[in-house]
Short mmCIF file of C-alpha atoms and ligand atoms in Angstrom, two decimals:
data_model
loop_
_atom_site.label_atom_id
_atom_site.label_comp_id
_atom_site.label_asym_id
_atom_site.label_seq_id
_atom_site.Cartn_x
_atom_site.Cartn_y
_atom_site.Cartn_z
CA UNK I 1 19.41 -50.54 -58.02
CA UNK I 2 22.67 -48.80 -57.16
CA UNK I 3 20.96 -45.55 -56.33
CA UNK I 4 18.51 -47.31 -53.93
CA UNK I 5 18.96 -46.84 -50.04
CA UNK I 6 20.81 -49.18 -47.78
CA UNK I 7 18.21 -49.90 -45.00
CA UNK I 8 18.84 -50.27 -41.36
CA UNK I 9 17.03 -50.97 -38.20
CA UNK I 10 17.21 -51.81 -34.53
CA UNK I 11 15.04 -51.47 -31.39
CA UNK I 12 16.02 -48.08 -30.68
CA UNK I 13 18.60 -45.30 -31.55
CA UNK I 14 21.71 -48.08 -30.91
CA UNK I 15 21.95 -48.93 -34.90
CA UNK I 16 23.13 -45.67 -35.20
CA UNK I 17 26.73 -46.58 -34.25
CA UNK I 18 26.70 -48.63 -36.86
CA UNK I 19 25.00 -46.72 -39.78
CA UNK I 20 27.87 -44.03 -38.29
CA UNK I 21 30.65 -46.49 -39.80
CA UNK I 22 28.95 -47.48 -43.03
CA UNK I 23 28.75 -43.37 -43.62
CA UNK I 24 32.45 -43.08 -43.35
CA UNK I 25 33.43 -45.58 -45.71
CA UNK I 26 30.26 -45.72 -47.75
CA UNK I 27 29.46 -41.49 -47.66
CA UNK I 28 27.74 -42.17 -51.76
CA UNK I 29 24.92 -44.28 -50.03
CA UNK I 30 21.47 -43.31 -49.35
CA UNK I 31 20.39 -44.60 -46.18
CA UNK I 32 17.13 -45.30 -44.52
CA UNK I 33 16.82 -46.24 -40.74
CA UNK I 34 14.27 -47.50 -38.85
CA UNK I 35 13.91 -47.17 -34.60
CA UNK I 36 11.62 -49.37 -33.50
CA UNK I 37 11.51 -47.50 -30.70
CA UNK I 38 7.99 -48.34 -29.65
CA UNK I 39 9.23 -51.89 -28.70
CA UNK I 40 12.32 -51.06 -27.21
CA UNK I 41 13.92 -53.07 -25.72
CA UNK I 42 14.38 -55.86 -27.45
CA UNK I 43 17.24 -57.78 -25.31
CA UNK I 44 14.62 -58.79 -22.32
CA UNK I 45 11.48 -60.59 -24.82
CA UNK I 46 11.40 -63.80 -26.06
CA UNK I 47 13.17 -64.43 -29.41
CA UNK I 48 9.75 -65.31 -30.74
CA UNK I 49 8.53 -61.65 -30.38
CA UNK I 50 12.05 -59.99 -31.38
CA UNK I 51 11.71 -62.41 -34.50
CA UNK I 52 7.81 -60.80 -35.79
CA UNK I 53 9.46 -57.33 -35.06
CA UNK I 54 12.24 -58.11 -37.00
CA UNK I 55 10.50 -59.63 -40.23
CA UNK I 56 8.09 -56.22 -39.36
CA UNK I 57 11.06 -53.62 -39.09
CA UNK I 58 12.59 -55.64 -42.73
CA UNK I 59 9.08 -55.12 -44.22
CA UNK I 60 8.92 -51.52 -43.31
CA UNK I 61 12.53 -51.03 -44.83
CA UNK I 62 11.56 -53.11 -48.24
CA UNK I 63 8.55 -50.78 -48.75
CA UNK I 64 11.40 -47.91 -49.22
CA UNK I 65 13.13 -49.51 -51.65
CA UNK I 66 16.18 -51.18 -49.89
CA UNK I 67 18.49 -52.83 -51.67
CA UNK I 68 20.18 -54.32 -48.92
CA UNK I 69 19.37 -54.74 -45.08
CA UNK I 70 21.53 -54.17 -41.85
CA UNK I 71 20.39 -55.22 -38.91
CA UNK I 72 21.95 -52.79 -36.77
CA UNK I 73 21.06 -55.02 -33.54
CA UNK I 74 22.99 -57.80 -32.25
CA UNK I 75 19.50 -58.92 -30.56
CA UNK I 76 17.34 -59.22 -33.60
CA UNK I 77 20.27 -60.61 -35.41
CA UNK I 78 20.75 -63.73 -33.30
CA UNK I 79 16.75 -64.08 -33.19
CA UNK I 80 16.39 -63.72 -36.67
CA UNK I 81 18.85 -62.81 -39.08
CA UNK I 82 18.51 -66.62 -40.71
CA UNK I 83 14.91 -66.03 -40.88
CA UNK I 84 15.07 -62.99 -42.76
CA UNK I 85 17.75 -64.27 -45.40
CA UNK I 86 15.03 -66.85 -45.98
CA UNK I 87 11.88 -65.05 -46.19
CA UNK I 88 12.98 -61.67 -47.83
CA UNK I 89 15.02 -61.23 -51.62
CA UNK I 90 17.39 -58.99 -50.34
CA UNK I 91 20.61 -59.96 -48.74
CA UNK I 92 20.93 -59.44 -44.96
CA UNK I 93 24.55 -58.03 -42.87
CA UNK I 94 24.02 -59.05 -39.47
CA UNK I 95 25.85 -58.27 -36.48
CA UNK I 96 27.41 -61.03 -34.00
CA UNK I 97 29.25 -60.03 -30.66
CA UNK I 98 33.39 -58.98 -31.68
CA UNK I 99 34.65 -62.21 -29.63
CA UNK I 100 36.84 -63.48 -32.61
CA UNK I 101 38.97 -60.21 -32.94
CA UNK I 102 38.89 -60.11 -28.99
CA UNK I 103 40.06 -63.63 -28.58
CA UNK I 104 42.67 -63.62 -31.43
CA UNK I 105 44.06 -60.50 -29.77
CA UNK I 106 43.75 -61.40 -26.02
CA UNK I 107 47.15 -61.65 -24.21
CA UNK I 108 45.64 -62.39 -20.68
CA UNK I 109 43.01 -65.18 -22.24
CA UNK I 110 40.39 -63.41 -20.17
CA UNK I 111 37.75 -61.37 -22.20
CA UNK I 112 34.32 -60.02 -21.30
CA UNK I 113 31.49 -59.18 -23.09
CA UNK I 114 28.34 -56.98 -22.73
CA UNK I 115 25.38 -57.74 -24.23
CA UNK I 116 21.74 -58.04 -23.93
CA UNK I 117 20.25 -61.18 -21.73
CA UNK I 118 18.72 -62.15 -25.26
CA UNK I 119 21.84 -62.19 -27.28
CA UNK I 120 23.63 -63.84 -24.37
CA UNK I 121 21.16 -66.92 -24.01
CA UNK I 122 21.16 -67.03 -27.92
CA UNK I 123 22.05 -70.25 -29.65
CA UNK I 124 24.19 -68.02 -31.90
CA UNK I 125 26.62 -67.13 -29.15
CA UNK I 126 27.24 -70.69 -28.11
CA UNK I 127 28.44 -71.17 -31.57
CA UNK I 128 30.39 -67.94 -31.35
CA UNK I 129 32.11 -69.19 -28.80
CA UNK I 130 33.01 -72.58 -29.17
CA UNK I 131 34.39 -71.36 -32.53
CA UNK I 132 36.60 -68.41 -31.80
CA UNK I 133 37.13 -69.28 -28.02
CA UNK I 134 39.20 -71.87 -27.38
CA UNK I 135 41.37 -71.29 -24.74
CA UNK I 136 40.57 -68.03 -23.91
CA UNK I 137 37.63 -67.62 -20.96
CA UNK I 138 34.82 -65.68 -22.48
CA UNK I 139 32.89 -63.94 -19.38
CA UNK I 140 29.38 -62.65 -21.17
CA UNK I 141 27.92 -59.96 -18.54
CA UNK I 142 23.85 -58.98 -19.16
CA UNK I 143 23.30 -55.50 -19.09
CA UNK I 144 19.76 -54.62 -18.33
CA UNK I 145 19.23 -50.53 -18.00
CA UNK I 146 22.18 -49.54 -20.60
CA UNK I 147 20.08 -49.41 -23.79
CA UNK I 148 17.62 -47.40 -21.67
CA UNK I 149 20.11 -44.48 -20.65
CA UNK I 150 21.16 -44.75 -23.78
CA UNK I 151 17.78 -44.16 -25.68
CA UNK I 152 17.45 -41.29 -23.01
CA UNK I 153 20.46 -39.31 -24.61
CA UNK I 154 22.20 -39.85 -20.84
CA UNK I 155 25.38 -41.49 -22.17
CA UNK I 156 27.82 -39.32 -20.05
CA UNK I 157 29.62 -40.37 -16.71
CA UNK I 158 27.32 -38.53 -14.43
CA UNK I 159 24.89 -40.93 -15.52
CA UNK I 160 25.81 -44.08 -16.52
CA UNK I 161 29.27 -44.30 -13.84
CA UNK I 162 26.93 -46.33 -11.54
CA UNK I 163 25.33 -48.88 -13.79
CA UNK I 164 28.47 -49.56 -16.03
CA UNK I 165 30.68 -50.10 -12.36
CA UNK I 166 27.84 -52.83 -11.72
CA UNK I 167 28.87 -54.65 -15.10
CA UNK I 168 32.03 -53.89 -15.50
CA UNK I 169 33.97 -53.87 -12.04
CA UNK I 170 32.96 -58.08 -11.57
CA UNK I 171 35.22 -58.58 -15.56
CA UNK I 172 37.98 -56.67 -14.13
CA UNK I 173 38.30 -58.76 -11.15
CA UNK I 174 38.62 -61.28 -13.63
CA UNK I 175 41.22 -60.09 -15.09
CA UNK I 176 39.94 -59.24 -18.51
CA UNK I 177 42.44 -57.09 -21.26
CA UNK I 178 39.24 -57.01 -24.13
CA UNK I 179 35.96 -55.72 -23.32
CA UNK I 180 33.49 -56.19 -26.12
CA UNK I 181 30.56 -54.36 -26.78
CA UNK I 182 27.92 -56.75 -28.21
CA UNK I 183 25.04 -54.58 -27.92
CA UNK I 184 24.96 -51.79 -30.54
CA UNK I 185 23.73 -49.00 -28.19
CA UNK I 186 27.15 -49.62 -26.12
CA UNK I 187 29.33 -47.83 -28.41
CA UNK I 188 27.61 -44.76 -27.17
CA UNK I 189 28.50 -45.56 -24.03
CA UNK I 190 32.22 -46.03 -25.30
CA UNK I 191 33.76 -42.42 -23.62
CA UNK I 192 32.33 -43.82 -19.72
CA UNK I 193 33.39 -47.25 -20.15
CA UNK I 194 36.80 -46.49 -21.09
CA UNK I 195 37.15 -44.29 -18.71
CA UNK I 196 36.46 -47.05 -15.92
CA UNK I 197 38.20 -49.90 -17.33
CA UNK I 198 41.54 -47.65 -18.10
CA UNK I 199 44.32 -48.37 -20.71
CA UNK I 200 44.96 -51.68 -19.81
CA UNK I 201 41.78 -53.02 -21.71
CA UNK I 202 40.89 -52.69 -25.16
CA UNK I 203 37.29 -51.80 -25.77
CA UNK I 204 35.98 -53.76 -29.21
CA UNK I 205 32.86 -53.33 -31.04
CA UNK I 206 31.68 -54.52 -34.69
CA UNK I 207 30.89 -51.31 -36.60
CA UNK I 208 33.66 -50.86 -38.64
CA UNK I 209 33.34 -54.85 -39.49
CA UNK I 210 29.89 -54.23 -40.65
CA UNK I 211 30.65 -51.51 -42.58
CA UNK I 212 33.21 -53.31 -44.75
CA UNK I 213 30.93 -56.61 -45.03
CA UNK I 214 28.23 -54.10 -46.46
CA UNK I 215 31.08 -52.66 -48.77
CA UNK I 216 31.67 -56.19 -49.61
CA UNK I 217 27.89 -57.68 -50.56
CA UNK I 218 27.26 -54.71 -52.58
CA UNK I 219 30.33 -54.58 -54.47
CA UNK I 220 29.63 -58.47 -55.27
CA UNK I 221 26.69 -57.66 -56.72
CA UNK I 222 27.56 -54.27 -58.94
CA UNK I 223 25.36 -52.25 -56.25
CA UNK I 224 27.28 -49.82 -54.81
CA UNK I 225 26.14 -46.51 -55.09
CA UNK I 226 28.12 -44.49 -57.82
CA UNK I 227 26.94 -41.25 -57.00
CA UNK I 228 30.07 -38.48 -56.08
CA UNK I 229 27.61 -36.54 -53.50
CA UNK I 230 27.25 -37.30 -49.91
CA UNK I 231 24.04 -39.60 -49.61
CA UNK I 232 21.17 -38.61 -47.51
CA UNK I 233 20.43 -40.51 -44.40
CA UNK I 234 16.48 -40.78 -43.28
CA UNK I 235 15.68 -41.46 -40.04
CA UNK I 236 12.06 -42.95 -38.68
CA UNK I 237 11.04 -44.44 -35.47
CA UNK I 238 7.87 -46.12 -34.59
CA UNK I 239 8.13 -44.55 -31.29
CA UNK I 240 7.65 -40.62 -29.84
CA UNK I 241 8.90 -38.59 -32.77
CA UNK I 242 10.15 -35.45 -29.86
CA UNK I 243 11.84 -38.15 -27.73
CA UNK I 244 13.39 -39.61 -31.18
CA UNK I 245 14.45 -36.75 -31.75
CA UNK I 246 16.33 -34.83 -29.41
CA UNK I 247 17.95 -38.39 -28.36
CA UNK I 248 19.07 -38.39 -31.98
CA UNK I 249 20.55 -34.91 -31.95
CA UNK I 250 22.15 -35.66 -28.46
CA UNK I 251 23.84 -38.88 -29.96
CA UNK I 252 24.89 -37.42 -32.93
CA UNK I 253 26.10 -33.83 -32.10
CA UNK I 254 28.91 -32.94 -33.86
CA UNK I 255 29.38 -36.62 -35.45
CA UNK I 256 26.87 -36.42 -38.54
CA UNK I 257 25.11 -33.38 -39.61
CA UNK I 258 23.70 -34.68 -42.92
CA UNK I 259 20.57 -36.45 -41.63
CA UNK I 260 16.64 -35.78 -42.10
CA UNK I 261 13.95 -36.90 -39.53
CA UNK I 262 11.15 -38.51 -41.48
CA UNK I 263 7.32 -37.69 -41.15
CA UNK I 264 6.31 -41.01 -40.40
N1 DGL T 1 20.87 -52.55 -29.82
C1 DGL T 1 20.43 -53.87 -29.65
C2 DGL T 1 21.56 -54.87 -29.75
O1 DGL T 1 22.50 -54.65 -30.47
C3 DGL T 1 19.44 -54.27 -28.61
C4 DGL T 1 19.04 -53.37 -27.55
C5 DGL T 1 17.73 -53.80 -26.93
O2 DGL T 1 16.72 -53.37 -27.46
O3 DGL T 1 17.74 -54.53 -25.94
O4 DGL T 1 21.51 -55.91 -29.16
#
């Protein structure tokens, strides 16, 4: 069991950001990841459909042995992730927007959050908030076109400068110190955004969280990987393999070497 893969998935090649963290503090661990590129994405459907693609993308990652699923997408988390802790005998990490650490840490009481429409409408992010928020205005901002540039590789300023002044500009105005990134493709975004919002606000997202909750759930259990070599991470998307791929190797130039496409 401790030599099986951690599996992974999300509606495109945003989970990566995440699987990125669990590979720095978890380097032993096989990993496979799924894209589910051919649906992506997920933030603008009904939470009905993300929810079938979600128990479909779990399904696909149990038939490889998983011993333990992330669900690299804040999307198909708040659609499904109580779903799939119900239906499935592995345990589930996850992913909810960072507003606790942003509101704890807030000193202007103003924080903003992008996200997908999906996550945003969510039941789970009411909760979120009236939990961590008190006191501190929460401005969520819907950010439809990111997760595409983002799938296209185009993650520098020359691209995304335009679309990110759209969502951002309106949370500065607001006065905003924290700037959370509650989509999982964002993080690849992280270089332009903090180049726009400037010193004065702290950009927050939840890899490094997940990372450490996966740490935790398989140390609980005796199933962390007690292998001394680095693990071998296996990448497969439902989508177009040559689009996959050079995305992929765009995203993760000079970050993580040690990865192998999958045939299928
Ligand atoms: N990366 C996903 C998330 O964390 C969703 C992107 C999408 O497909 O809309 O929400």
């Amino acid at each position: 069991m401790s030599q099986a893969p951690i599996g992974a998935f999300d509606s495109g090649v945003g989970g990566l950001s995440v699987v990125l963290a669990i590979r720095q503090l978890l380097p032993g661990e096989d990993l496979v990841y799924l894209a589910d590129s051919a649906h992506c994405p997920y933030g603008d459907k009904p939470l009905e459909e993300i929810r079938e693609l979600a128990f479909k993308a779990a399904e696909f990652l149990l038939e490889r042995g998983s011993k333990l699923i992330v669900v690299a997408c804040n999307t198909a988390s708040a659609a499904a992730l109580a779903d799939l802790r119900s239906r499935y005998p592995v345990p589930f990490v996850g992913m909810v927007p960072a507003v606790k650490p942003a509101t704890l840490s807030t000193a202007s009481r103003r924080v903003g959050v992008l996200a997908t429409r999906a996550t945003i409408q969510a039941e789970l992010f009411a909760d979120l908030l009236s939990q961590f928020a008190e006191g501190v205005e929460v401005y969520p901002q819907a950010c439809p076109g990111l997760v595409e540039l983002v799938e296209a590789g185009r993650t520098d300023l020359a691209h995304s400068e335009q679309l990110l002044r759209r969502y951002v500009e309106p949370l500065l105005e607001k006065g905003i110190d924290r700037l959370v990134l509650g989509c999982t493709h964002y993080p690849f975004l992280r270089a332009s955004i903090e180049s726009i919002v400037g010193p004065a606000v702290s950009v927050i997202d939840s890899g490094a969280a997940i990372a450490r909750q996966v740490q935790r759930v398989l140390e609980s259990r005796g199933a962390l990987s007690n292998r001394g070599a680095v693990g071998v991470l296996r990448l497969h998307t439902s989508g177009d393999r040559e689009l996959f791929k050079r995305t992929v190797r765009a995203l993760l130039d000079g970050r993580e070497t040690f990865y192998e496409l999958a045939d299928s």
